[in-house]
PDB file of C-alpha atoms and ligand atoms in Angstrom:
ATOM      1  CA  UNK A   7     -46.113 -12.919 -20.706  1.00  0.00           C
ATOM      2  CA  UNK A   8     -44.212 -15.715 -19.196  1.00  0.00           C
ATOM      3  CA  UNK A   9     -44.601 -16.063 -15.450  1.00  0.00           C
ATOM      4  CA  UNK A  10     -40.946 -15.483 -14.952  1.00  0.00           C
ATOM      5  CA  UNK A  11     -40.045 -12.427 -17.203  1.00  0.00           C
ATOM      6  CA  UNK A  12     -35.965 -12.493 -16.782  1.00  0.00           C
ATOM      7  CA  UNK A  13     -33.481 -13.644 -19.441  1.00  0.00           C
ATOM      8  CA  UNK A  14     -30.755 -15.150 -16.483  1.00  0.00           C
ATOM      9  CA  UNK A  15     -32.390 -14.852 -12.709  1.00  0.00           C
ATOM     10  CA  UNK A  16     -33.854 -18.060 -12.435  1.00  0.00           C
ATOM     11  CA  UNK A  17     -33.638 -19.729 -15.505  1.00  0.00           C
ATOM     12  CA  UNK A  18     -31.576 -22.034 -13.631  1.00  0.00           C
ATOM     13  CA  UNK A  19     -33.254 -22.794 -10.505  1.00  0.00           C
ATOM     14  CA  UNK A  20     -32.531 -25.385  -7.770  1.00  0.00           C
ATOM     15  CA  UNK A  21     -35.175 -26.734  -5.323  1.00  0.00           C
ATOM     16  CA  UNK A  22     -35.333 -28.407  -2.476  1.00  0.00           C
ATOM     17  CA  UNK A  23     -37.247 -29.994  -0.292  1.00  0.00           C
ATOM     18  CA  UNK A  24     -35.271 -29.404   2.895  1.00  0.00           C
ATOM     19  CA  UNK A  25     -32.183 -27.375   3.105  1.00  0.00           C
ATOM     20  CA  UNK A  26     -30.291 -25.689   6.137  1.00  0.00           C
ATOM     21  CA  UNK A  27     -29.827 -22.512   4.526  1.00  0.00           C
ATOM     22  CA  UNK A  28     -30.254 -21.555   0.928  1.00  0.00           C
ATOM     23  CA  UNK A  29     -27.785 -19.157   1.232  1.00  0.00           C
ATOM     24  CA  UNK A  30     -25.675 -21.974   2.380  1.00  0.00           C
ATOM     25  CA  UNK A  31     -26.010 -24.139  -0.723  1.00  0.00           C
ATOM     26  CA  UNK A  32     -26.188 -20.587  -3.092  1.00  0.00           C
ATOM     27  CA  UNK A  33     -22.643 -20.574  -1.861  1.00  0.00           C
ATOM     28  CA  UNK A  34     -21.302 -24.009  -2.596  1.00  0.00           C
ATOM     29  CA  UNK A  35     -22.385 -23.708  -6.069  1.00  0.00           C
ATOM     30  CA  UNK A  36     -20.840 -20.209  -6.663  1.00  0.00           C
ATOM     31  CA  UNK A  37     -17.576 -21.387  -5.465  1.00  0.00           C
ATOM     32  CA  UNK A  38     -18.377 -24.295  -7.558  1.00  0.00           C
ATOM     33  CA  UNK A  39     -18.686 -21.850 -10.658  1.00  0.00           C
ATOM     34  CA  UNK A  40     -22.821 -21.351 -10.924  1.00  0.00           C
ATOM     35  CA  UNK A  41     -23.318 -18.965 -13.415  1.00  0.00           C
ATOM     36  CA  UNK A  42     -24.580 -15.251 -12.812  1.00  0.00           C
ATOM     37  CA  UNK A  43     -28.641 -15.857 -12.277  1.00  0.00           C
ATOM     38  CA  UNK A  44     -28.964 -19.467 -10.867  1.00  0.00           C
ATOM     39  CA  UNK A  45     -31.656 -19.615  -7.834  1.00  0.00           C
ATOM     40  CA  UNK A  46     -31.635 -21.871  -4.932  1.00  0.00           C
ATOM     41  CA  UNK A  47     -35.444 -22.154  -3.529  1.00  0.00           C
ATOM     42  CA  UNK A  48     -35.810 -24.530  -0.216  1.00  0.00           C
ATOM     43  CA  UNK A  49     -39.675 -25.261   1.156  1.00  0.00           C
ATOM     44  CA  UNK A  50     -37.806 -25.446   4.117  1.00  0.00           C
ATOM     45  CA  UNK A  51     -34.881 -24.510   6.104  1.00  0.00           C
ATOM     46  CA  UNK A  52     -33.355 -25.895   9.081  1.00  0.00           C
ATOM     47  CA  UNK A  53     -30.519 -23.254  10.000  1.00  0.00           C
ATOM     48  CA  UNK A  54     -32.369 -20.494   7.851  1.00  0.00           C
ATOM     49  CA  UNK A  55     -29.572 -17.382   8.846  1.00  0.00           C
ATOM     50  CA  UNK A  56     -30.542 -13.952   9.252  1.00  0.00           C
ATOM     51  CA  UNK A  57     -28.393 -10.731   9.420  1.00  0.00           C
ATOM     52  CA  UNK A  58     -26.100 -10.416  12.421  1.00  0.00           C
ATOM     53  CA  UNK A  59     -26.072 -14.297  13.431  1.00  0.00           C
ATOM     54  CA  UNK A  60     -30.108 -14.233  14.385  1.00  0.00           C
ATOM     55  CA  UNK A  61     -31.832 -17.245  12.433  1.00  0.00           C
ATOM     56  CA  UNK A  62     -34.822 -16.949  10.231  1.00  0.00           C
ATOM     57  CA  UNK A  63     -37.883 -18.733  11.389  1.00  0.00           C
ATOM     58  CA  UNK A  64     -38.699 -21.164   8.239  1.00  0.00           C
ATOM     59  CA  UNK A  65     -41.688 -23.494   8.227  1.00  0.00           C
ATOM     60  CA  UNK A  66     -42.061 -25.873   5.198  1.00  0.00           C
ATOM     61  CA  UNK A  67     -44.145 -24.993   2.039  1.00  0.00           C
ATOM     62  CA  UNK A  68     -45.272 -21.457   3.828  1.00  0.00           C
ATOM     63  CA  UNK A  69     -43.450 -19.031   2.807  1.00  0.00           C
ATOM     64  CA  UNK A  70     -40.341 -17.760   0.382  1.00  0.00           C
ATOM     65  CA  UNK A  71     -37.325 -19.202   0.894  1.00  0.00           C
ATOM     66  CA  UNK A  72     -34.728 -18.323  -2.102  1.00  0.00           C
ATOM     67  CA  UNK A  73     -30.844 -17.082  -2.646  1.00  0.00           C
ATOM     68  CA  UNK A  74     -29.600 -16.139  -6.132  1.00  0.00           C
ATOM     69  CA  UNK A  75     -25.987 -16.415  -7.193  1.00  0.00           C
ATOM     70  CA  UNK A  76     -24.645 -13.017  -9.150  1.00  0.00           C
ATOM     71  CA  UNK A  77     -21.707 -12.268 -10.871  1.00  0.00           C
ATOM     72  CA  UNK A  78     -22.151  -8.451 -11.167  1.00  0.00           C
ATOM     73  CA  UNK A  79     -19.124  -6.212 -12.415  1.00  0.00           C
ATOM     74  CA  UNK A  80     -18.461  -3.854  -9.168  1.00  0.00           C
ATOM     75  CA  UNK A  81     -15.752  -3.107  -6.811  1.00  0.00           C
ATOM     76  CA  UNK A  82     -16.059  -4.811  -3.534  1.00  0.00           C
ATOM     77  CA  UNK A  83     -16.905  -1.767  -1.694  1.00  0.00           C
ATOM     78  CA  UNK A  84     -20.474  -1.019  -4.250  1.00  0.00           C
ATOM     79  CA  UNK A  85     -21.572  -4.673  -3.159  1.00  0.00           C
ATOM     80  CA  UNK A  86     -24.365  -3.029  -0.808  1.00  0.00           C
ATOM     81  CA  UNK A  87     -26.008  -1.431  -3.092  1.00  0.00           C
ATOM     82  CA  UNK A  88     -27.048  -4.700  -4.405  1.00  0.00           C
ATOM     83  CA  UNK A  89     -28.745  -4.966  -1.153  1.00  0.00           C
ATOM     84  CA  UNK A  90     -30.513  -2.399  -0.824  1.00  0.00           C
ATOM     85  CA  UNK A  91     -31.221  -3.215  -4.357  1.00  0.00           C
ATOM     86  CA  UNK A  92     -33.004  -6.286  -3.409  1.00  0.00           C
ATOM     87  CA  UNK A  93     -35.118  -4.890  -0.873  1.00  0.00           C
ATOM     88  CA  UNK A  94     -36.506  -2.753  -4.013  1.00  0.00           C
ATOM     89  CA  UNK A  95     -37.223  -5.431  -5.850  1.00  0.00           C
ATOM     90  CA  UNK A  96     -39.298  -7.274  -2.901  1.00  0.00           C
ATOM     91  CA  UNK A  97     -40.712  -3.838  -1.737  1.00  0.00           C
ATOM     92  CA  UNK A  98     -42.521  -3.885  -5.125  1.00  0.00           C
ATOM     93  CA  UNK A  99     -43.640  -7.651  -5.866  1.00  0.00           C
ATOM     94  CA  UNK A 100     -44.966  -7.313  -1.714  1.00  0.00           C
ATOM     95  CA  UNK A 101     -46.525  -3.856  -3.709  1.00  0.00           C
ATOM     96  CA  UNK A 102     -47.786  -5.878  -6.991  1.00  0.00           C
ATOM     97  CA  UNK A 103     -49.220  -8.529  -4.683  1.00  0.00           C
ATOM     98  CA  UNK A 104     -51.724  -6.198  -3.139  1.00  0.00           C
ATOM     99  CA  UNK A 105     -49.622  -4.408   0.413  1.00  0.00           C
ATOM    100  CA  UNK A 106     -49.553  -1.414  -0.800  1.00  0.00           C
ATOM    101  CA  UNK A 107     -48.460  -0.119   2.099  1.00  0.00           C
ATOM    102  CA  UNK A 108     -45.098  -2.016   2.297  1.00  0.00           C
ATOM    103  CA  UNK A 109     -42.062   0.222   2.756  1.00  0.00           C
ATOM    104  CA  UNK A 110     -38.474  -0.169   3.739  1.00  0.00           C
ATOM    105  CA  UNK A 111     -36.459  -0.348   7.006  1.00  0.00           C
ATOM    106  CA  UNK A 112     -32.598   0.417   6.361  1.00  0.00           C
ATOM    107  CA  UNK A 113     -30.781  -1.408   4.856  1.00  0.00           C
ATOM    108  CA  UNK A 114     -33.312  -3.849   3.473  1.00  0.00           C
ATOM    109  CA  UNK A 115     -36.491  -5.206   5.739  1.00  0.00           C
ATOM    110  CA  UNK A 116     -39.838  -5.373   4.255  1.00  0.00           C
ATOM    111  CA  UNK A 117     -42.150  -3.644   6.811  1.00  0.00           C
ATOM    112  CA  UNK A 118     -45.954  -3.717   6.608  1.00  0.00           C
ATOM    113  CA  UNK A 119     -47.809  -2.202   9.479  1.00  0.00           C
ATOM    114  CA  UNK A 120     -44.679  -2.121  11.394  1.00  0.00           C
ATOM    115  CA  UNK A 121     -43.873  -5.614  11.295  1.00  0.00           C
ATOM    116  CA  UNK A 122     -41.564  -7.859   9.619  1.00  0.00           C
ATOM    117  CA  UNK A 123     -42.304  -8.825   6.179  1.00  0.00           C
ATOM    118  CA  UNK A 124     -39.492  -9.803   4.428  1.00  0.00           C
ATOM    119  CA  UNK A 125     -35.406  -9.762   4.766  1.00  0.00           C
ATOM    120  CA  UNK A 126     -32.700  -9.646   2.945  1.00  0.00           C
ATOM    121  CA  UNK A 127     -29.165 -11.575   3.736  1.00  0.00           C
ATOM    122  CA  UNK A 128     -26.360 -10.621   1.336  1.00  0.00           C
ATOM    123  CA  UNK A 129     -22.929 -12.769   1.590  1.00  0.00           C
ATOM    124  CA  UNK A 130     -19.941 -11.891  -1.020  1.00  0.00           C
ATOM    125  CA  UNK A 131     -16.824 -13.481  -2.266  1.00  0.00           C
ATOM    126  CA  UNK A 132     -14.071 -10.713  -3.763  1.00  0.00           C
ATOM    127  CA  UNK A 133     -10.976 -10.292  -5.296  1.00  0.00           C
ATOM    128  CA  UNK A 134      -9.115  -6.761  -4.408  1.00  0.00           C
ATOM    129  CA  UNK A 135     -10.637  -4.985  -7.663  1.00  0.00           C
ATOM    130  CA  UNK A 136     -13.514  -7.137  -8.373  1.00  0.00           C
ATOM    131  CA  UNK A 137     -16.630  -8.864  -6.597  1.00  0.00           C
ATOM    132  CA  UNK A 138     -16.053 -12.734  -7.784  1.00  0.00           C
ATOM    133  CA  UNK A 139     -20.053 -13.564  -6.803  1.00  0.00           C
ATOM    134  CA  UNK A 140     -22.616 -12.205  -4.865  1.00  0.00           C
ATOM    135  CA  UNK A 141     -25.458 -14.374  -3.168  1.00  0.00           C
ATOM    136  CA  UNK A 142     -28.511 -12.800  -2.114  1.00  0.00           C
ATOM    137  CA  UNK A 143     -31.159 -14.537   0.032  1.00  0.00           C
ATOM    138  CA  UNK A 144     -34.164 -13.450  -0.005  1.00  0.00           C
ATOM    139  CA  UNK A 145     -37.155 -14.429   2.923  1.00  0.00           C
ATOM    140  CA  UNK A 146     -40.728 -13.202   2.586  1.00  0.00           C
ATOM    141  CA  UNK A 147     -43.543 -14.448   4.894  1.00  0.00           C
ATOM    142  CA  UNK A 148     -45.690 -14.887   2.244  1.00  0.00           C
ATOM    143  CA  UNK A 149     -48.637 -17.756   3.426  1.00  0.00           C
ATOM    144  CA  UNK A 150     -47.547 -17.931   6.914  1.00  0.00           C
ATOM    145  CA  UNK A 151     -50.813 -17.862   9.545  1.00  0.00           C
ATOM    146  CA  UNK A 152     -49.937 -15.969  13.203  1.00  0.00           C
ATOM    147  CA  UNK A 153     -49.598 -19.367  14.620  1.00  0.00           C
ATOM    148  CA  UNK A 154     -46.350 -20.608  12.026  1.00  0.00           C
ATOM    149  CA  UNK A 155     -44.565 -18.058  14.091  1.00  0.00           C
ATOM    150  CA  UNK A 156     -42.616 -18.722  17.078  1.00  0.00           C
ATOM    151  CA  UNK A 157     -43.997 -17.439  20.017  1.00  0.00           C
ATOM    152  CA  UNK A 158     -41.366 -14.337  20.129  1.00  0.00           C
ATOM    153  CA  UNK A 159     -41.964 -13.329  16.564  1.00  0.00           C
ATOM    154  CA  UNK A 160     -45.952 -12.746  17.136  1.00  0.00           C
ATOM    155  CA  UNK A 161     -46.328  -8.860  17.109  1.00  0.00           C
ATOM    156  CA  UNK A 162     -42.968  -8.503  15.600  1.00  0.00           C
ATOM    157  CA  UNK A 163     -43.435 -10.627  12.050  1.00  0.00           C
ATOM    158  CA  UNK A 164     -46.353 -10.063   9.516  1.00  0.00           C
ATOM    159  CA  UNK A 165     -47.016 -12.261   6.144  1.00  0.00           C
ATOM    160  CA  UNK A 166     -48.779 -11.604   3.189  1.00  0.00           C
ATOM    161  CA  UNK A 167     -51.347 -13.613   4.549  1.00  0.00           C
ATOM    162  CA  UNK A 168     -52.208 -11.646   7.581  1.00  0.00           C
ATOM    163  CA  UNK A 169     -51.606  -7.867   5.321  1.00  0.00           C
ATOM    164  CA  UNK A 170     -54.050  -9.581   2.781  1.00  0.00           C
ATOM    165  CA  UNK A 171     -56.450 -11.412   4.066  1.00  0.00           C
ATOM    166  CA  UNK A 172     -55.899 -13.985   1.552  1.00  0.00           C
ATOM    167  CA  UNK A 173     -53.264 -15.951   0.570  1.00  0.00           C
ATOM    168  CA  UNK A 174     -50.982 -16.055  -2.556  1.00  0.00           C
ATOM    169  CA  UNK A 175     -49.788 -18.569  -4.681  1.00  0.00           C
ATOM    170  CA  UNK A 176     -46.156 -18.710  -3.516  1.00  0.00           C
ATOM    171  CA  UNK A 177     -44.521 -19.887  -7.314  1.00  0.00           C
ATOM    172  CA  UNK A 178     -46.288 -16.686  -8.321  1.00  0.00           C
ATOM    173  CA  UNK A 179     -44.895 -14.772  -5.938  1.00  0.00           C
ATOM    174  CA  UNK A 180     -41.124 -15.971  -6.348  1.00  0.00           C
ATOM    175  CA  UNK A 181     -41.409 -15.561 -10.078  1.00  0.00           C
ATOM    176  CA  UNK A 182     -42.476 -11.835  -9.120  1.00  0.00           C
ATOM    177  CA  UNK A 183     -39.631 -11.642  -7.400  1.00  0.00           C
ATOM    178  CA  UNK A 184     -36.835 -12.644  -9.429  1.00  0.00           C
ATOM    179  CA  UNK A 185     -38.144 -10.774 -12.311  1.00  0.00           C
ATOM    180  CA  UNK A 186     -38.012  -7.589  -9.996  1.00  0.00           C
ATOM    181  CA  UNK A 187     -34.656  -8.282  -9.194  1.00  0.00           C
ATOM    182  CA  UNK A 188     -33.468  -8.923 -12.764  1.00  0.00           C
ATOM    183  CA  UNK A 189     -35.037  -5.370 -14.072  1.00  0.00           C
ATOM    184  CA  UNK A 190     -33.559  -3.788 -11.206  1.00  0.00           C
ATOM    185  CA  UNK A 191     -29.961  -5.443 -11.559  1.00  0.00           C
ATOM    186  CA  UNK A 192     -30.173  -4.312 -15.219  1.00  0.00           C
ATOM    187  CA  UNK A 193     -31.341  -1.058 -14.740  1.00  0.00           C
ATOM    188  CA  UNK A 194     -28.370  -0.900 -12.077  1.00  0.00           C
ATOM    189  CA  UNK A 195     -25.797  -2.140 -14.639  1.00  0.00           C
ATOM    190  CA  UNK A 196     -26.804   0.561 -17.149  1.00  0.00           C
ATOM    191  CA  UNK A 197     -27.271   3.340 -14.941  1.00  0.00           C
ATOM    192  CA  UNK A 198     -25.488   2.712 -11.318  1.00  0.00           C
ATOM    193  CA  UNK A 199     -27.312   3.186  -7.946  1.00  0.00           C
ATOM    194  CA  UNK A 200     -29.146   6.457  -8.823  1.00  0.00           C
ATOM    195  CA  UNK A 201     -32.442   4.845 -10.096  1.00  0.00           C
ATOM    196  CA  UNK A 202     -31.991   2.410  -6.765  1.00  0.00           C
ATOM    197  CA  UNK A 203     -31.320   4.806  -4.662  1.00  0.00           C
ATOM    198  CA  UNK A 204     -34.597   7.130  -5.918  1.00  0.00           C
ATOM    199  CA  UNK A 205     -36.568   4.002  -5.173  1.00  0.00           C
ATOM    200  CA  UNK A 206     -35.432   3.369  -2.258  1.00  0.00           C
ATOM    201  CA  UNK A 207     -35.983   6.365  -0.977  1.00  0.00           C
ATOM    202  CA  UNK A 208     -39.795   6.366  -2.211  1.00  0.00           C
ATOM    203  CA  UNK A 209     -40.573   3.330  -0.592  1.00  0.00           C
ATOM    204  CA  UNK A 210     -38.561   4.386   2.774  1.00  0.00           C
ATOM    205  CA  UNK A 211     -40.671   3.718   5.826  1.00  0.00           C
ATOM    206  CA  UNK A 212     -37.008   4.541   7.621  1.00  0.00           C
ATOM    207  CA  UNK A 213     -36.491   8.617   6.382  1.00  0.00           C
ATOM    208  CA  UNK A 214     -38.266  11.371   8.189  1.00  0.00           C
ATOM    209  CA  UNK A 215     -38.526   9.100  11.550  1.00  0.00           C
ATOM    210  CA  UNK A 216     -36.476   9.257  14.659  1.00  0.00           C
ATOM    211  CA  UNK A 217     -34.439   6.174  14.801  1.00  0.00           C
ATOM    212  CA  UNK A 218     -31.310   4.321  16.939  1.00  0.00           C
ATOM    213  CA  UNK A 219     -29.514   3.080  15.477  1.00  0.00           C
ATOM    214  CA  UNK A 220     -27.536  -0.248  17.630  1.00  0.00           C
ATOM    215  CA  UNK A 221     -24.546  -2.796  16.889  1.00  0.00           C
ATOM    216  CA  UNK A 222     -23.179  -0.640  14.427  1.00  0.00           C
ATOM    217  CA  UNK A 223     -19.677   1.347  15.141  1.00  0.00           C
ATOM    218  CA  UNK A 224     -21.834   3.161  17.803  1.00  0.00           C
ATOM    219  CA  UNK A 225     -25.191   3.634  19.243  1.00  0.00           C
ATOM    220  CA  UNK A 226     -27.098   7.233  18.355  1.00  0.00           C
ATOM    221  CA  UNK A 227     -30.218   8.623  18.251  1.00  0.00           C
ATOM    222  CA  UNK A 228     -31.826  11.097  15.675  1.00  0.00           C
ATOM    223  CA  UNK A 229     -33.392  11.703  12.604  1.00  0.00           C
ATOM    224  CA  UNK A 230     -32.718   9.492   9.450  1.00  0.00           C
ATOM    225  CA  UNK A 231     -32.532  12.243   6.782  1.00  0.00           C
ATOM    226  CA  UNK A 232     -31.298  10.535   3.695  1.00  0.00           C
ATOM    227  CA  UNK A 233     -29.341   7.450   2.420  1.00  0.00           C
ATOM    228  CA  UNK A 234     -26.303   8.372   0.395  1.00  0.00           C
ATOM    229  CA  UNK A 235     -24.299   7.865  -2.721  1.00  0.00           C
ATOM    230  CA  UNK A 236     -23.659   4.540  -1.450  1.00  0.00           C
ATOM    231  CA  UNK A 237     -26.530   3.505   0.289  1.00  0.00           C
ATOM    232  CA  UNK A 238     -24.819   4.589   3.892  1.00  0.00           C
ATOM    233  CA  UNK A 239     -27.620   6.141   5.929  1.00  0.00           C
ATOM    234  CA  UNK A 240     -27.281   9.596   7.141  1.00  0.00           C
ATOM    235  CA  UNK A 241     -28.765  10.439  10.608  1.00  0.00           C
ATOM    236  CA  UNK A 242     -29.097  13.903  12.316  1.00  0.00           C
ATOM    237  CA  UNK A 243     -28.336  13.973  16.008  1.00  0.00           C
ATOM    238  CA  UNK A 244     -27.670  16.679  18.380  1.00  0.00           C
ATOM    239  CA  UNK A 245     -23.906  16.813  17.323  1.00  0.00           C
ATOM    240  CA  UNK A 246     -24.444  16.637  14.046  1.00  0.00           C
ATOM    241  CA  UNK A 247     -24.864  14.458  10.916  1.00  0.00           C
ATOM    242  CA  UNK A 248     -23.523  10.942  11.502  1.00  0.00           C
ATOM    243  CA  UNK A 249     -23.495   8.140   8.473  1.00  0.00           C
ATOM    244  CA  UNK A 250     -24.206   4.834   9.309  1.00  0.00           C
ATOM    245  CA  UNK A 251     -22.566   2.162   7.475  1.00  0.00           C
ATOM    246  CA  UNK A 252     -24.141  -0.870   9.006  1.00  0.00           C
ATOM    247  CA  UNK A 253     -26.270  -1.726  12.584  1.00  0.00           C
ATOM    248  CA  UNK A 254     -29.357  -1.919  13.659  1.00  0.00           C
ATOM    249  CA  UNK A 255     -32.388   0.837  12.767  1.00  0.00           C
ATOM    250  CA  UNK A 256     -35.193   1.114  15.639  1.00  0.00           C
ATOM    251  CA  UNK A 257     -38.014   3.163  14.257  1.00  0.00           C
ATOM    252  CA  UNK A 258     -39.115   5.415  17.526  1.00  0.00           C
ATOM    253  CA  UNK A 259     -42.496   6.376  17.467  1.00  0.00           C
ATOM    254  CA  UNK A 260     -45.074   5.225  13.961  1.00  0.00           C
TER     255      UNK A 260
HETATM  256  C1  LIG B  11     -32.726 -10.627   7.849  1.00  0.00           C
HETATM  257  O1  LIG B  11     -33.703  -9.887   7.802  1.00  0.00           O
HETATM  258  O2  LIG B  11     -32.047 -10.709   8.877  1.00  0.00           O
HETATM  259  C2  LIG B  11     -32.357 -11.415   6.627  1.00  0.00           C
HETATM  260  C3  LIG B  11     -33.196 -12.650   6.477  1.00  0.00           C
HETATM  261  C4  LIG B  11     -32.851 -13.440   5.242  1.00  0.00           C
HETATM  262  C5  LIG B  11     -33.577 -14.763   5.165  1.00  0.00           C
HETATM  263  C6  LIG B  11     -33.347 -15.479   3.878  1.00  0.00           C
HETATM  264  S1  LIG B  11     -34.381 -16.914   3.689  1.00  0.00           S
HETATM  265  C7  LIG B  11     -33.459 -17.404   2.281  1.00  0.00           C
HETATM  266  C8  LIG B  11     -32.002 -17.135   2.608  1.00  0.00           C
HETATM  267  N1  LIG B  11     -31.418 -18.256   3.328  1.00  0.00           N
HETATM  268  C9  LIG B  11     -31.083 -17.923   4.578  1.00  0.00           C
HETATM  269  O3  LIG B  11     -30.575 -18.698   5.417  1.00  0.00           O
HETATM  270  N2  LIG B  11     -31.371 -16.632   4.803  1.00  0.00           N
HETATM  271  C10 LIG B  11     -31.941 -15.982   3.639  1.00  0.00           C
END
């Protein structure tokens, strides 16, 4: 079995050295007309981007740095399923690569004891009926030692390295990836979110926890009960059942 299993995610792939952001560059070429599949992969980034404007710490040749252009056929408004898609697809290589006990934080963080594993920064480009490309950057921590993190990350961010014990060949574990993300983009394609959304909710480290949710349309407490047809997450406060469309999840209490 080849290394990377896919027939189109990352059969094209472009690598740097030193980018700002792959996300960045994953853009330029889909405006550019990449085709649905090509990968950007950096060893470093100088303005790597996280969700809501905070950066993403990015020392050279330690960890994953990748964003993959996709043409999928969806109305603008299913675009987030793709990303809670992805954070499927790296919930299970983080799995395969021996952290079993890797689960998700709504929408899409990679969590292993707690802390930050992985994340997942979607941008779009749409017409009024159609999404015209999709880029979705993926970070994992992968070979990173407690000292490659900034001071303000340490307790906060984890790596594969410090779940482990031992580190892991990062090609490997970019390949695993990518071939995650194509069987669960094809799987999506056949059968829409319902597969994505079953897996999501197995590997949920977010439902059945008090959370509060902050930067969103409003700031509430409760309990996360479920994520919905379209990946909106519904939370049960004191007034009632409110869905969440996009913010940010605390988990209260382990
Ligand atoms: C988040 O959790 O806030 C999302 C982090 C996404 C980081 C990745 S690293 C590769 C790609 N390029 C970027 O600038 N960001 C994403």
């Amino acid at each position: 079995r080849p290394l990377l299993n896919t027939h189109d995610v990352g059969q094209t792939l472009h690598w740097y050295e030193e980018v700002g952001s792959t996300n960045d560059v994953a853009k330029g070429l889909a405006e550019e007309g990449a085709l649905h599949g090509e990968v950007v992969v950096a060893e470093r980034q100088t303005a790597g981007r996280g969700r809501r404007g905070r950066s993403w710490s990015s020392p050279a040749r330690r960890n994953v740095y990748l964003s993959a252009v996709l043409r999928p056929d969806l109305p603008p408004a299913r675009a987030p399923e793709l990303t809670l898609l992805a954070s499927v697809a790296v919930c299970q290589a983080v799995r395969q690569a021996g952290v079993a006990a890797a689960g998700i934080k709504w929408p899409n963080d990679v969590l292993a004891s707690g802390r930050k594993l992985a994340g997942v920064l979607t941008e779009m480009a749409a017409e009024v009926e159609r999404v015209q490309w999709v880029v979705i950057g993926i970070g994992v921590n992968v070979n990173a030692a407690a000292a490659d993190f900034p001071e303000e990350l340490r307790g906060v961010a984890t790596s594969l390295l410090l779940e482990r014990g031992a580190p892991v060949p990062r090609a490997l574990f970019a390949a695993a990836v990518l071939t995650a993300l194509e069987e669960w983009l094809d799987r999506h394609a056949d059968e829409g979110f319902g597969p994505v959304r079953a897996a999501w909710r197995e590997m949920s480290d977010t439902l059945g926890r008090e959370v509060r949710i902050r930067g969103g349309a409003a700031e509430l407490t409760g309990v996360a009960e479920d994520i919905d047809e379209a990946g909106a997450l519904l939370v049960r406060t004191a007034t009632g059942l409110e869905r969440v469309v996009a913010g940010d999840v605390e988990l209260l209490r382990p």
